[in-house]
Short mmCIF file of C-alpha atoms in Angstrom, two decimals:
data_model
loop_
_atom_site.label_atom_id
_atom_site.label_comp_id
_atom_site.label_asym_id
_atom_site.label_seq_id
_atom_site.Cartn_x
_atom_site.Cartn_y
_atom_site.Cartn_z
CA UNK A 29 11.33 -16.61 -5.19
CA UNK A 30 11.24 -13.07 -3.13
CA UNK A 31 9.86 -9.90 -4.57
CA UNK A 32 8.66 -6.57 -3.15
CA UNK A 33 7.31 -4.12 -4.43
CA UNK A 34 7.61 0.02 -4.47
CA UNK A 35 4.67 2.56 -5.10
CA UNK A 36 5.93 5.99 -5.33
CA UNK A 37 3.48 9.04 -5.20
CA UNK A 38 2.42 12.16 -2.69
CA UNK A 39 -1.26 11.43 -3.81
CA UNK A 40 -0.71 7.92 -2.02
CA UNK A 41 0.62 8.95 0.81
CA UNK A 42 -2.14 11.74 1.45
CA UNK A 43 -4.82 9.62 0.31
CA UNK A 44 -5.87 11.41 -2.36
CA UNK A 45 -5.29 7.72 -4.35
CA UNK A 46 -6.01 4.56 -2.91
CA UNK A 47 -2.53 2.33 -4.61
CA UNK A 48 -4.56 -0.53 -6.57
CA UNK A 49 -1.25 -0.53 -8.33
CA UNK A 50 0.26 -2.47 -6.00
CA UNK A 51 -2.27 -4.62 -5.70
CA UNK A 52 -2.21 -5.63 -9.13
CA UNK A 53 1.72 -6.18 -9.58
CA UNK A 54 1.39 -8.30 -6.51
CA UNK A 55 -1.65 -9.95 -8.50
CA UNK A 56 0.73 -10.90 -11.35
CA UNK A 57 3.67 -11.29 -9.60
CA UNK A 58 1.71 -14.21 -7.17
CA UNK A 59 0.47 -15.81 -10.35
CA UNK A 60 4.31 -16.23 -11.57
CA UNK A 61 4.79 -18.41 -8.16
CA UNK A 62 6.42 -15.32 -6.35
CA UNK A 63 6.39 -14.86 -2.81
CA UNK A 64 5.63 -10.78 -2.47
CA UNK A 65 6.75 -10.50 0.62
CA UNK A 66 6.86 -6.48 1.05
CA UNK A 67 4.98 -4.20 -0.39
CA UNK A 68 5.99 0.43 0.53
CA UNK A 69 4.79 3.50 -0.57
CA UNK A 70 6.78 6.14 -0.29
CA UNK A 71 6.21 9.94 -1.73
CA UNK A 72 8.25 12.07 -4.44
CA UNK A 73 11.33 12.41 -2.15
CA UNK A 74 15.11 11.79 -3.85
CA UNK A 75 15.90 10.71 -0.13
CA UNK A 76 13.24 8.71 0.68
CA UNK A 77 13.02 7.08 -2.19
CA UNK A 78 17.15 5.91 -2.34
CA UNK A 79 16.65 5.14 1.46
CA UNK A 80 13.88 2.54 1.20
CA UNK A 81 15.57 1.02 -2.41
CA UNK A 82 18.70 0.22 -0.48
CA UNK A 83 16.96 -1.22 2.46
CA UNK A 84 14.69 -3.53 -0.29
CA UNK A 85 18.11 -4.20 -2.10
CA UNK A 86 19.62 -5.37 1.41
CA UNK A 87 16.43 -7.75 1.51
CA UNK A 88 18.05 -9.82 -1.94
CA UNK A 89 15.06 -10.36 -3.29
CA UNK A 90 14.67 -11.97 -6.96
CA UNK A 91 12.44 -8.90 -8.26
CA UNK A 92 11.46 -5.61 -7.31
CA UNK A 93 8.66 -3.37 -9.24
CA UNK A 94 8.85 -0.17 -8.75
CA UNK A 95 5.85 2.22 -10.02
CA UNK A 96 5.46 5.75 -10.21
CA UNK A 97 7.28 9.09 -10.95
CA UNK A 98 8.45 8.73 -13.81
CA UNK A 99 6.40 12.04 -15.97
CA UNK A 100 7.72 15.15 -16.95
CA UNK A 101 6.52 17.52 -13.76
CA UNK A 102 9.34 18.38 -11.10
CA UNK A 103 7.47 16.08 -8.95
CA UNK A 104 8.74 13.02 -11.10
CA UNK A 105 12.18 11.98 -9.18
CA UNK A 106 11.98 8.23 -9.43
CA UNK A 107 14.59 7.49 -12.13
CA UNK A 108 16.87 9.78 -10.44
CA UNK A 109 16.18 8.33 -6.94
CA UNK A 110 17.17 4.89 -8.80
CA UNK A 111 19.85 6.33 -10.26
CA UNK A 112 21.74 7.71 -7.13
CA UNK A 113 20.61 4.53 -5.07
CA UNK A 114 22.82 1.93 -6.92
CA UNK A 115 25.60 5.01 -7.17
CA UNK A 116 24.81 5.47 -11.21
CA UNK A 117 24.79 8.66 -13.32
CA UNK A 118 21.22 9.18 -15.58
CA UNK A 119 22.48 8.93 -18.96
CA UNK A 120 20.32 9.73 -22.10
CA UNK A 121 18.80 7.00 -23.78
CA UNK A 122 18.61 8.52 -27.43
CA UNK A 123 15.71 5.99 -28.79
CA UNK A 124 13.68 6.64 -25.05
CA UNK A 125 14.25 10.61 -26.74
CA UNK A 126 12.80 9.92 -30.32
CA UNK A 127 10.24 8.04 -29.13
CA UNK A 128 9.03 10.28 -26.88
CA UNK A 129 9.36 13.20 -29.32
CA UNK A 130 6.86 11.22 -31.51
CA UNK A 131 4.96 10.68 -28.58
CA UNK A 132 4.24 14.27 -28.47
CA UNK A 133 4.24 14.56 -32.21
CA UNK A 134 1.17 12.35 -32.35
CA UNK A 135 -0.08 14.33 -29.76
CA UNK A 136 -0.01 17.76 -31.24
CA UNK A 137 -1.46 16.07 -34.68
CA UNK A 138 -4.43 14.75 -32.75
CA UNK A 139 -5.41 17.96 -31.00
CA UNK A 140 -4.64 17.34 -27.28
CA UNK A 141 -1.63 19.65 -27.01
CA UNK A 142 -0.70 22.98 -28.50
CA UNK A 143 2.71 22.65 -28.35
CA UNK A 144 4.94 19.41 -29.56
CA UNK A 145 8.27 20.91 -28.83
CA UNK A 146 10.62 18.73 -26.76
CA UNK A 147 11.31 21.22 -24.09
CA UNK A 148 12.96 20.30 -20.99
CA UNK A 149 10.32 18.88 -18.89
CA UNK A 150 9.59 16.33 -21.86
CA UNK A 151 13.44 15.60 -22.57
CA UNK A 152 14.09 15.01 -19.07
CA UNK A 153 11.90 11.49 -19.01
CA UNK A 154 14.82 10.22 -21.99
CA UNK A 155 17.39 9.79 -19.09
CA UNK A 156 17.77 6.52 -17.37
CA UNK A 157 20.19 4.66 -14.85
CA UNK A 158 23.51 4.24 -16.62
CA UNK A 159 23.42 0.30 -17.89
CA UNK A 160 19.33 0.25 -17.91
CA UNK A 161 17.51 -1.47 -20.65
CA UNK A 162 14.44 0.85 -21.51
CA UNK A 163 10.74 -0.64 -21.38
CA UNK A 164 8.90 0.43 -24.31
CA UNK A 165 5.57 2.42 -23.09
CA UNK A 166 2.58 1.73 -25.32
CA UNK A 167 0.30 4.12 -23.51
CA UNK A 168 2.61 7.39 -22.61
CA UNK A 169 5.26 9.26 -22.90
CA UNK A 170 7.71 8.17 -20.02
CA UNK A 171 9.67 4.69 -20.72
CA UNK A 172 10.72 2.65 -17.70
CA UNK A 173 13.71 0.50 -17.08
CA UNK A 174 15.11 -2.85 -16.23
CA UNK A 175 18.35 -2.65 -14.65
CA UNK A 176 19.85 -5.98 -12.65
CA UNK A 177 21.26 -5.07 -10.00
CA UNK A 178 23.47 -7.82 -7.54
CA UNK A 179 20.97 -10.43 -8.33
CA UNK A 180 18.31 -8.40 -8.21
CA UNK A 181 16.14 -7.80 -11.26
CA UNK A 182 14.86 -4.33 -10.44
CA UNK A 183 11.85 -2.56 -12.66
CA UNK A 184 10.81 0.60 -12.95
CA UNK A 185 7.20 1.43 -14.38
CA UNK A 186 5.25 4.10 -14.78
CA UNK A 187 2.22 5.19 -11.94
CA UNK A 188 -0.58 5.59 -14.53
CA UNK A 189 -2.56 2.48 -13.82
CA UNK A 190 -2.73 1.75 -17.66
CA UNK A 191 0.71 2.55 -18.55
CA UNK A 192 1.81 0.11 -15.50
CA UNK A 193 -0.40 -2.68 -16.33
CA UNK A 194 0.34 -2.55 -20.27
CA UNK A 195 4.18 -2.33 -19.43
CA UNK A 196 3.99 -4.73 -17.05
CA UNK A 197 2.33 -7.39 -18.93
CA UNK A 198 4.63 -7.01 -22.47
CA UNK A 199 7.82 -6.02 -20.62
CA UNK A 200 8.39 -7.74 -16.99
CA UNK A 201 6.46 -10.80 -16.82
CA UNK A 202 8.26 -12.30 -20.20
CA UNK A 203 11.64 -11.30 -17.92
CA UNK A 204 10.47 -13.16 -14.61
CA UNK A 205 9.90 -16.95 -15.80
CA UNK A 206 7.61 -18.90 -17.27
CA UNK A 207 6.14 -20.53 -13.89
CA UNK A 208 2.85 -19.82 -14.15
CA UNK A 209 0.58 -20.25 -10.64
CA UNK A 210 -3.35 -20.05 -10.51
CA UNK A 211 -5.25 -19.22 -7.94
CA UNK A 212 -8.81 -21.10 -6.57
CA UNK A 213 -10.83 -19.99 -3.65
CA UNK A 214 -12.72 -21.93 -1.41
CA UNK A 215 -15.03 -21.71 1.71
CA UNK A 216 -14.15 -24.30 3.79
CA UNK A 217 -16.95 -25.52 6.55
CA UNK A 218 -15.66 -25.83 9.92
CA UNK A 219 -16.39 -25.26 13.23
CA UNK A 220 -12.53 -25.98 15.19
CA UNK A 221 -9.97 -23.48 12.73
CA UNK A 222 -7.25 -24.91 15.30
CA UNK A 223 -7.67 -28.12 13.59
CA UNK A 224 -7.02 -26.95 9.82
CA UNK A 225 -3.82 -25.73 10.50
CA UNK A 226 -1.96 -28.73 10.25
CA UNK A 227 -3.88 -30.27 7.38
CA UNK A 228 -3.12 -27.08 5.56
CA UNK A 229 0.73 -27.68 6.48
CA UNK A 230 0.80 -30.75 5.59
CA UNK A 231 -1.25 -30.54 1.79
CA UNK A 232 1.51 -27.79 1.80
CA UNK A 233 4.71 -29.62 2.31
CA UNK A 234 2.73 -32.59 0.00
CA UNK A 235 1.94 -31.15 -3.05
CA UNK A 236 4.31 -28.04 -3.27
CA UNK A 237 1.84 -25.30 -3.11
CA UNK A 238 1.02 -21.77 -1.39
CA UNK A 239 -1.88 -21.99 0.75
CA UNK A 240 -3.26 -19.08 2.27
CA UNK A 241 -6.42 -19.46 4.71
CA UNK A 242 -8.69 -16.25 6.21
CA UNK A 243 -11.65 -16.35 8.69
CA UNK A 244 -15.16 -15.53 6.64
CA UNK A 245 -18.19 -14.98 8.52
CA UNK A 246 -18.13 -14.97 12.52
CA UNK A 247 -15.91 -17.96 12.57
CA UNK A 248 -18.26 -20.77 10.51
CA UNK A 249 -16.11 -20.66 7.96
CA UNK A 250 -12.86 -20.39 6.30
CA UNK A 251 -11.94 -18.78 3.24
CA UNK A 252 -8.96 -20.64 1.66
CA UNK A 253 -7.17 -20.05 -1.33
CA UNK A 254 -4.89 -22.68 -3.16
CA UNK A 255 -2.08 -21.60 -5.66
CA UNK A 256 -1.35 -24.38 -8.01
CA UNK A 257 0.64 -25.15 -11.33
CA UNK A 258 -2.98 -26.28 -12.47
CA UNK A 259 -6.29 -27.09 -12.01
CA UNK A 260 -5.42 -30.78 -11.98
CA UNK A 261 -3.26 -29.97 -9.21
CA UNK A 262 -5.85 -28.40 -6.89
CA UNK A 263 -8.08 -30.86 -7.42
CA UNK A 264 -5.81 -33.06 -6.00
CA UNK A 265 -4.99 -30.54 -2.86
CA UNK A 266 -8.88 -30.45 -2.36
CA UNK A 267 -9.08 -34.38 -2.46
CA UNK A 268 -6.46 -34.70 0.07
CA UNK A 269 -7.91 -31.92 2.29
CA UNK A 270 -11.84 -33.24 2.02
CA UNK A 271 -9.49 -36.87 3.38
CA UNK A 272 -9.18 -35.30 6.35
CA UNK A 273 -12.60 -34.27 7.07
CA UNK A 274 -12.68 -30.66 5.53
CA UNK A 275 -15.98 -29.96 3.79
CA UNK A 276 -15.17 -27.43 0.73
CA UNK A 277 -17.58 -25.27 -1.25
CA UNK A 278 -16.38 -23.33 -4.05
CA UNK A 279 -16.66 -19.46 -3.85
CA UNK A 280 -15.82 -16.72 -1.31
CA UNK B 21 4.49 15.69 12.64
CA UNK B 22 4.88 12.17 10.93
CA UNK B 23 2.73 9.28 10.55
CA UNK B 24 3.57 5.92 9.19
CA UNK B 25 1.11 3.34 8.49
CA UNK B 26 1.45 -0.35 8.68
CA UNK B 27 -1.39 -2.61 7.22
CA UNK B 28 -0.85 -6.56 7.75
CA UNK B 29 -2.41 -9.17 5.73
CA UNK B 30 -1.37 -12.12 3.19
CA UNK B 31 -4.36 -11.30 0.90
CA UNK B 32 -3.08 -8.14 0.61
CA UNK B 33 0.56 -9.14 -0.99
CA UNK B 34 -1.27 -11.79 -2.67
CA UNK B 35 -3.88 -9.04 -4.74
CA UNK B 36 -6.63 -10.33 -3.42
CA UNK B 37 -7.68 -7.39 -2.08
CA UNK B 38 -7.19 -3.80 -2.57
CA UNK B 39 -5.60 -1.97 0.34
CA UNK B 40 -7.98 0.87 0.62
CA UNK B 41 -7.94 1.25 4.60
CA UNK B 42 -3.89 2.79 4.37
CA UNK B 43 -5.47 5.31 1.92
CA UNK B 44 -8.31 6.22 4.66
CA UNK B 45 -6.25 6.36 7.60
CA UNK B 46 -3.25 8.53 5.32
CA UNK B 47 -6.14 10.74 4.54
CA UNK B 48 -7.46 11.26 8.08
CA UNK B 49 -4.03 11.92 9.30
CA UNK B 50 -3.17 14.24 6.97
CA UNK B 51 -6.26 16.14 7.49
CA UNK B 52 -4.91 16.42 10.95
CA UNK B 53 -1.96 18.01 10.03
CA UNK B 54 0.39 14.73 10.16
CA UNK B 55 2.51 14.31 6.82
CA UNK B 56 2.47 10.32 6.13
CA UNK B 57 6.02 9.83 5.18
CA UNK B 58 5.84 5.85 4.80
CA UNK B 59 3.04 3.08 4.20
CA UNK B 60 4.33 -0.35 4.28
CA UNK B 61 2.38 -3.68 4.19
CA UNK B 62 3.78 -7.18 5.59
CA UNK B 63 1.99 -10.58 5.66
CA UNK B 64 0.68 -12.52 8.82
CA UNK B 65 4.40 -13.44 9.79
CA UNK B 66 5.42 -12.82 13.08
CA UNK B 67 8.80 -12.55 11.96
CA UNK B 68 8.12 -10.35 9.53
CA UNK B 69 5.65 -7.65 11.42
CA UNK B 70 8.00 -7.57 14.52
CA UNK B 71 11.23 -6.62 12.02
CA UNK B 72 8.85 -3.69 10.03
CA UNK B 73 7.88 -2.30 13.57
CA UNK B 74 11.80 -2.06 14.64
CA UNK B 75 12.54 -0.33 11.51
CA UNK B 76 8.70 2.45 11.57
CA UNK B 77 10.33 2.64 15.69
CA UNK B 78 13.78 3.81 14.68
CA UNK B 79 12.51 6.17 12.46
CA UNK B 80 10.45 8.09 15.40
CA UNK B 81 7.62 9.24 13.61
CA UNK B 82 4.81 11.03 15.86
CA UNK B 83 2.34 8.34 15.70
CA UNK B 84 2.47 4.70 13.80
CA UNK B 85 -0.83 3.42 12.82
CA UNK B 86 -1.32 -0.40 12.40
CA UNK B 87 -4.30 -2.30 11.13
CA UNK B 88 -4.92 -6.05 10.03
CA UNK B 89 -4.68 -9.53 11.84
CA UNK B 90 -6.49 -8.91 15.33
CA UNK B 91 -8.60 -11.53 14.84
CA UNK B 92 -9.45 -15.55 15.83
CA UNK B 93 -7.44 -17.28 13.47
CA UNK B 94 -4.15 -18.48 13.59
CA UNK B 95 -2.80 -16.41 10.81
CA UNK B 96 -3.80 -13.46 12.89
CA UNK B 97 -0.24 -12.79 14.82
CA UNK B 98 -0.32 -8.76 15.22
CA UNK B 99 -0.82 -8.42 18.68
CA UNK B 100 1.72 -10.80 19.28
CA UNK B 101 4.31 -9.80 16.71
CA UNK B 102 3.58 -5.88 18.49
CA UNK B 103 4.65 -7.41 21.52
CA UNK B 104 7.80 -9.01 20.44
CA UNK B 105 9.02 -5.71 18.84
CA UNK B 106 8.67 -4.21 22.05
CA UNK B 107 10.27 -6.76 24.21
CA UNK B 108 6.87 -6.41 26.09
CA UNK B 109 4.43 -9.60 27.12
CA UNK B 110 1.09 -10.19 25.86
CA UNK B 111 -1.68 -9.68 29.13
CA UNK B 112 -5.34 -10.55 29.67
CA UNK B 113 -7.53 -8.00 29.56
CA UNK B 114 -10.34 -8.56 31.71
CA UNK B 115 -12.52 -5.84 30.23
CA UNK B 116 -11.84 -7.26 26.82
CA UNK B 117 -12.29 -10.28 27.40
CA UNK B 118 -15.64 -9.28 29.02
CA UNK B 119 -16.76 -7.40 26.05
CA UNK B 120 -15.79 -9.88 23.40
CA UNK B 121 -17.84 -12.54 25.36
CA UNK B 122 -20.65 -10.48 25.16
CA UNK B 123 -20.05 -9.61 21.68
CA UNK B 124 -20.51 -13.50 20.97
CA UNK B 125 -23.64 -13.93 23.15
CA UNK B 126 -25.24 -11.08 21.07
CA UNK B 127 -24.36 -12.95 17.78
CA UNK B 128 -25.45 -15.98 19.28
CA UNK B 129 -29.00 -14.33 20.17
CA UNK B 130 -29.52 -12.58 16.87
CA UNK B 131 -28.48 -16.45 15.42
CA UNK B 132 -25.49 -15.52 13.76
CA UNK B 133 -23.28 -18.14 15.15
CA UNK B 134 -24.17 -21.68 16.06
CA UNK B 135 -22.18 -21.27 19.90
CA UNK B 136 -21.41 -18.81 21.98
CA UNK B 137 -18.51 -20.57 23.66
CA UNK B 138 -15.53 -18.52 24.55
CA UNK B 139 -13.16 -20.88 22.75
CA UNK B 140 -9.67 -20.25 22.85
CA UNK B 141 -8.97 -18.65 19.27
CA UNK B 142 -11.40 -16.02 20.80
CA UNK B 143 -10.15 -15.45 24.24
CA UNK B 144 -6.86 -14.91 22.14
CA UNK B 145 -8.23 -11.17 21.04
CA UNK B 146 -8.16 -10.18 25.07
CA UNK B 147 -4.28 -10.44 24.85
CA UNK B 148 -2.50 -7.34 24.21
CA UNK B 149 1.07 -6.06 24.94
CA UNK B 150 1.85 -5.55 28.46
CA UNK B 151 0.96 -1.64 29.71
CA UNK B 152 -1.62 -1.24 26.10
CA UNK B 153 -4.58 0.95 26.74
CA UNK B 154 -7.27 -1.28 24.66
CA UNK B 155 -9.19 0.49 22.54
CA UNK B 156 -13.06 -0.14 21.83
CA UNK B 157 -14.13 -2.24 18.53
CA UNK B 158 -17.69 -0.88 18.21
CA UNK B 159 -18.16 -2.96 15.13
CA UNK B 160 -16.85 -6.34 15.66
CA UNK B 161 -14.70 -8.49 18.58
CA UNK B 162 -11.26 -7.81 18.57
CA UNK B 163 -10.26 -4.82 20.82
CA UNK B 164 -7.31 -2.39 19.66
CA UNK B 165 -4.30 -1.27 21.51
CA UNK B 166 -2.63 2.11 22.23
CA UNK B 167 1.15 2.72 23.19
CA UNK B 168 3.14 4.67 23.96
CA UNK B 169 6.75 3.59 22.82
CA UNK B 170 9.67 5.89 22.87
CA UNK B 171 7.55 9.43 21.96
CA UNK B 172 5.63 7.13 19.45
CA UNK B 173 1.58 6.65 19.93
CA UNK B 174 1.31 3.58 18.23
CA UNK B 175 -2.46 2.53 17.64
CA UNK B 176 -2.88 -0.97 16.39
CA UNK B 177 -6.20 -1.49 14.42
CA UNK B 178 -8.30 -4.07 12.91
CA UNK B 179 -7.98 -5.04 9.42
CA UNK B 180 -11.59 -4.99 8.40
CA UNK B 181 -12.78 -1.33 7.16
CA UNK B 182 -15.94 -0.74 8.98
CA UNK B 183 -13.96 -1.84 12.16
CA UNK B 184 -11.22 0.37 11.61
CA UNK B 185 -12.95 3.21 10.60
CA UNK B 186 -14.96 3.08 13.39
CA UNK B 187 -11.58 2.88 15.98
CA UNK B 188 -9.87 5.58 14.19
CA UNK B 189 -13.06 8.09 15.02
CA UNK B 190 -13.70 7.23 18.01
CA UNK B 191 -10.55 6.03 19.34
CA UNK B 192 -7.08 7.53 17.59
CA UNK B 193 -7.65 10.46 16.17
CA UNK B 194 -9.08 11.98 19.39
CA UNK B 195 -5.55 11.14 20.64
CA UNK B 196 -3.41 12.80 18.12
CA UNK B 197 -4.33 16.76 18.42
CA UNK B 198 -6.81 19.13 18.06
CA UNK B 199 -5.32 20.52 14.47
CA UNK B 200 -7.17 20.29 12.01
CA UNK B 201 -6.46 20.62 8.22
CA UNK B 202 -8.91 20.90 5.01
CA UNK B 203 -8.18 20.16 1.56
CA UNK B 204 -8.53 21.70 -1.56
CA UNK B 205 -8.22 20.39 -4.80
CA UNK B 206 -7.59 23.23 -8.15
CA UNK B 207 -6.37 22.90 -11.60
CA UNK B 208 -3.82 25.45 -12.47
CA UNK B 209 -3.61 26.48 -16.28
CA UNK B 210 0.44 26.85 -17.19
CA UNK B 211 2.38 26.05 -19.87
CA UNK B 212 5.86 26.33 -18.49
CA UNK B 213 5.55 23.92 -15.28
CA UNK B 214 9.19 25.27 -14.11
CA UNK B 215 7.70 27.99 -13.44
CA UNK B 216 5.52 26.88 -11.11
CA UNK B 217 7.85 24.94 -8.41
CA UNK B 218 9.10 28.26 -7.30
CA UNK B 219 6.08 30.06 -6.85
CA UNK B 220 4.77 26.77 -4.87
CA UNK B 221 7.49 27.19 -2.60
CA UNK B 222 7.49 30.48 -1.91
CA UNK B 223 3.82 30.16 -0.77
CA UNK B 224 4.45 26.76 1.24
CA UNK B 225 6.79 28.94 3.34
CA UNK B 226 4.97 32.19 3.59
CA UNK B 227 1.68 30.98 4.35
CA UNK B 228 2.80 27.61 6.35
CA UNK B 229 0.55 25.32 4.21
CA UNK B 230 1.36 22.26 2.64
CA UNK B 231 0.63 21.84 -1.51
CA UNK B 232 1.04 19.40 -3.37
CA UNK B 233 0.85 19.39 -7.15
CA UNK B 234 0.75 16.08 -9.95
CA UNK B 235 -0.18 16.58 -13.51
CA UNK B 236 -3.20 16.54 -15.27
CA UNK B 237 -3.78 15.70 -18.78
CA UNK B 238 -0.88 15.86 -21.18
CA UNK B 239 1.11 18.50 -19.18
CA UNK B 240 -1.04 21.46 -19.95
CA UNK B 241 -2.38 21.24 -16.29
CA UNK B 242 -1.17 20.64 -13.36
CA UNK B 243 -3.30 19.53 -10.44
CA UNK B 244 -2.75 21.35 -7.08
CA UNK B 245 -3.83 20.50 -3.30
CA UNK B 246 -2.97 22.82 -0.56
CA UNK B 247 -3.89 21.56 2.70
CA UNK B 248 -4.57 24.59 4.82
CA UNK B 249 -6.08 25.00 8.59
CA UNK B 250 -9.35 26.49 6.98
CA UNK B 251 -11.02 28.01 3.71
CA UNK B 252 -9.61 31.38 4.55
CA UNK B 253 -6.11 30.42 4.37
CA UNK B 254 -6.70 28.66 1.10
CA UNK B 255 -8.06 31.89 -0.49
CA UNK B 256 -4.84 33.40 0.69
CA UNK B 257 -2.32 30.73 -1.22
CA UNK B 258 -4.95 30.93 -4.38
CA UNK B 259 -4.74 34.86 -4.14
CA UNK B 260 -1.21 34.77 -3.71
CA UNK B 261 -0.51 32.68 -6.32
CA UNK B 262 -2.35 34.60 -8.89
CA UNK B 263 -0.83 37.43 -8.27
CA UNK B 264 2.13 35.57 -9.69
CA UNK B 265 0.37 35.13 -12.44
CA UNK B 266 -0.92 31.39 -12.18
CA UNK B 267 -4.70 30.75 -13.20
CA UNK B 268 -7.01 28.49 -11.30
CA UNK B 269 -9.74 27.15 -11.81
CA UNK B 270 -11.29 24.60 -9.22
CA UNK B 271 -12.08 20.88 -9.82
CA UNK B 272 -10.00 18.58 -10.41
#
């Protein structure tokens, strides 16, 4: 199970933001038992943006998350970028439009805006790829959308790191499977790394999990971190790997 | 002048950590005048790194920069994978090699490491591509490379910060130009943001600056950055663009 991943922003491409976005869909994505195997930034470009969806669409992978874009400034391009890259029109999405109008309703009654109209700006984050479902946005204004797409279930979030995260969890995870993965770390204690390689392999083809291993220290030891089903499962990975002579302590 | 940037790690597609070094080395080059048009991150997979590097190549930016997996382990296949993409060999490097064995007698001395011994997962970090100038690792073992491919300096890095901060000083940006560009960040007061993208782009062509704008709040401010070549020509855009009738105030 493939996905990549697509953070869309000017601010991340100047470094103005460092993208912890990405990090955290990949977070949550890992934990479902997918493979994130790419993850781009690109900026607020119509072009750019359609260019580097079709080249992740001609990847197949099960899941891409997109994030960012999607506000009311002319900036914002994302949906439309979407839109043109699988050849759609943006249609209006009339409940995306009353819920946003309330949006700013609630807005305007609390004090943070002067003006609640629904001017153009506002009306223009309503429109979605023709065929998308809209993702509800507890924490803003902008919905996102779900769209599948040639066996590719493509989502589009929002780049505020709370509106992303909240969508995320109530909206995309409950639509990639119920496979849940957790993570342990490890150091592992040893002085030849050429010789964990194949016990890592081999715990790998064994006991159907992801491994991933990274040098800690100058070399004395290895930082290794198991993805399981469960914690009775990595127990069992660590068993087999202390067999072969690996000496684990947890911790990083 | 484009940039891309390439960073390479599992733990980065896994969430474990935050990639914070493409947001320092987008920011650097963008100070220099470069517009970073792409950042993508792979995993350690050969494979994968050599296909990312065809694609960054055929796009002919000015300069790629790549950092992650120069070091001992066998997960660290970026050198090798740079290489491949470029149909050229990996070669000793007798300085390197040199330097990192030194490097290891020092940690040795100041007890660090248990032995000194140039083992082969270490003498693996003198191997770059074929014609590379290396480039000096003031902070830890593995040596960089520079290359010219095509028109495109390619610099590859390592992945850990203080390392790669300390090559991109000393090492890439004194090969990448003498321009140099400053920031500055303002909050412009408007309450009709179509009225700004006009005015932004009338000044982005008369003054030959770059600005960049993102919203702040709930839409009744807009953040603005225009990158200029110094303070002077920032005061000219800000002057400029109130006397269209935009109000600034700086901060952020």
């Amino acid at each position: 199970m493939i996905a990549e991943v697509l953070t869309i922003g000017d601010e991340l491409l100047t470094g103005n933001t460092i993208d912890s976005n990405s990090a955290y869909i990949a977070q949550r994505l890992t934990e479902r038992g997918y493979w994130v195997r790419r993850i781009t930034t690109v900026g607020d470009d119509v072009g750019e943006i359609m260019s580097v969806i079709r080249e992740i669409l001609n990847r197949k992978p099960s899941v891409l998350v997109i994030s960012g874009g999607l506000g009311p400034t002319h900036d914002d391009v994302t949906m439309l970028a979407v839109a043109k890259a699988l050849g759609r029109d943006l249609v209006l999405c009339e409940d995306c439009l009353e819920r946003i109008k309330q949006f700013y309703e609630e807005l305007h009654r609390n004090g943070l805006i002067d003006d609640p109209t629904l001017n153009e700006a506002r009306k223009k984050m309503a429109y979605l790829p023709e065929g998308a479902t809209p993702l509800e946005n507890t924490e803003g204004a902008a919905p996102g959308a779900y769209i599948e797409y040639e066996g590719v279930k493509i989502f589009v979030l929002p780049g505020m790191p709370r509106e992303m995260k909240a969508m995320l969890e109530r909206e995309v995870l409950p639509r990639i499977g119920e496979r849940k993965f957790i993570q342990k770390k490890f150091l592992a204690e040893i002085t030849d790394e050429s010789k964990l390689a194949p016990i890592l392999n081999e715990a790998i083809e064994r006991f159907r999990v992801k491994i991933h291993s990274s040098p800690k220290g100058f070399g004395k030891f290895i930082g290794i971190i198991i993805f399981a089903e469960d914690e009775a499962k990595v127990k069992e990975v660590v068993e087999f790997m202390e067999g072969k002579g690996i000496r684990f302590m947890e911790g990083w």
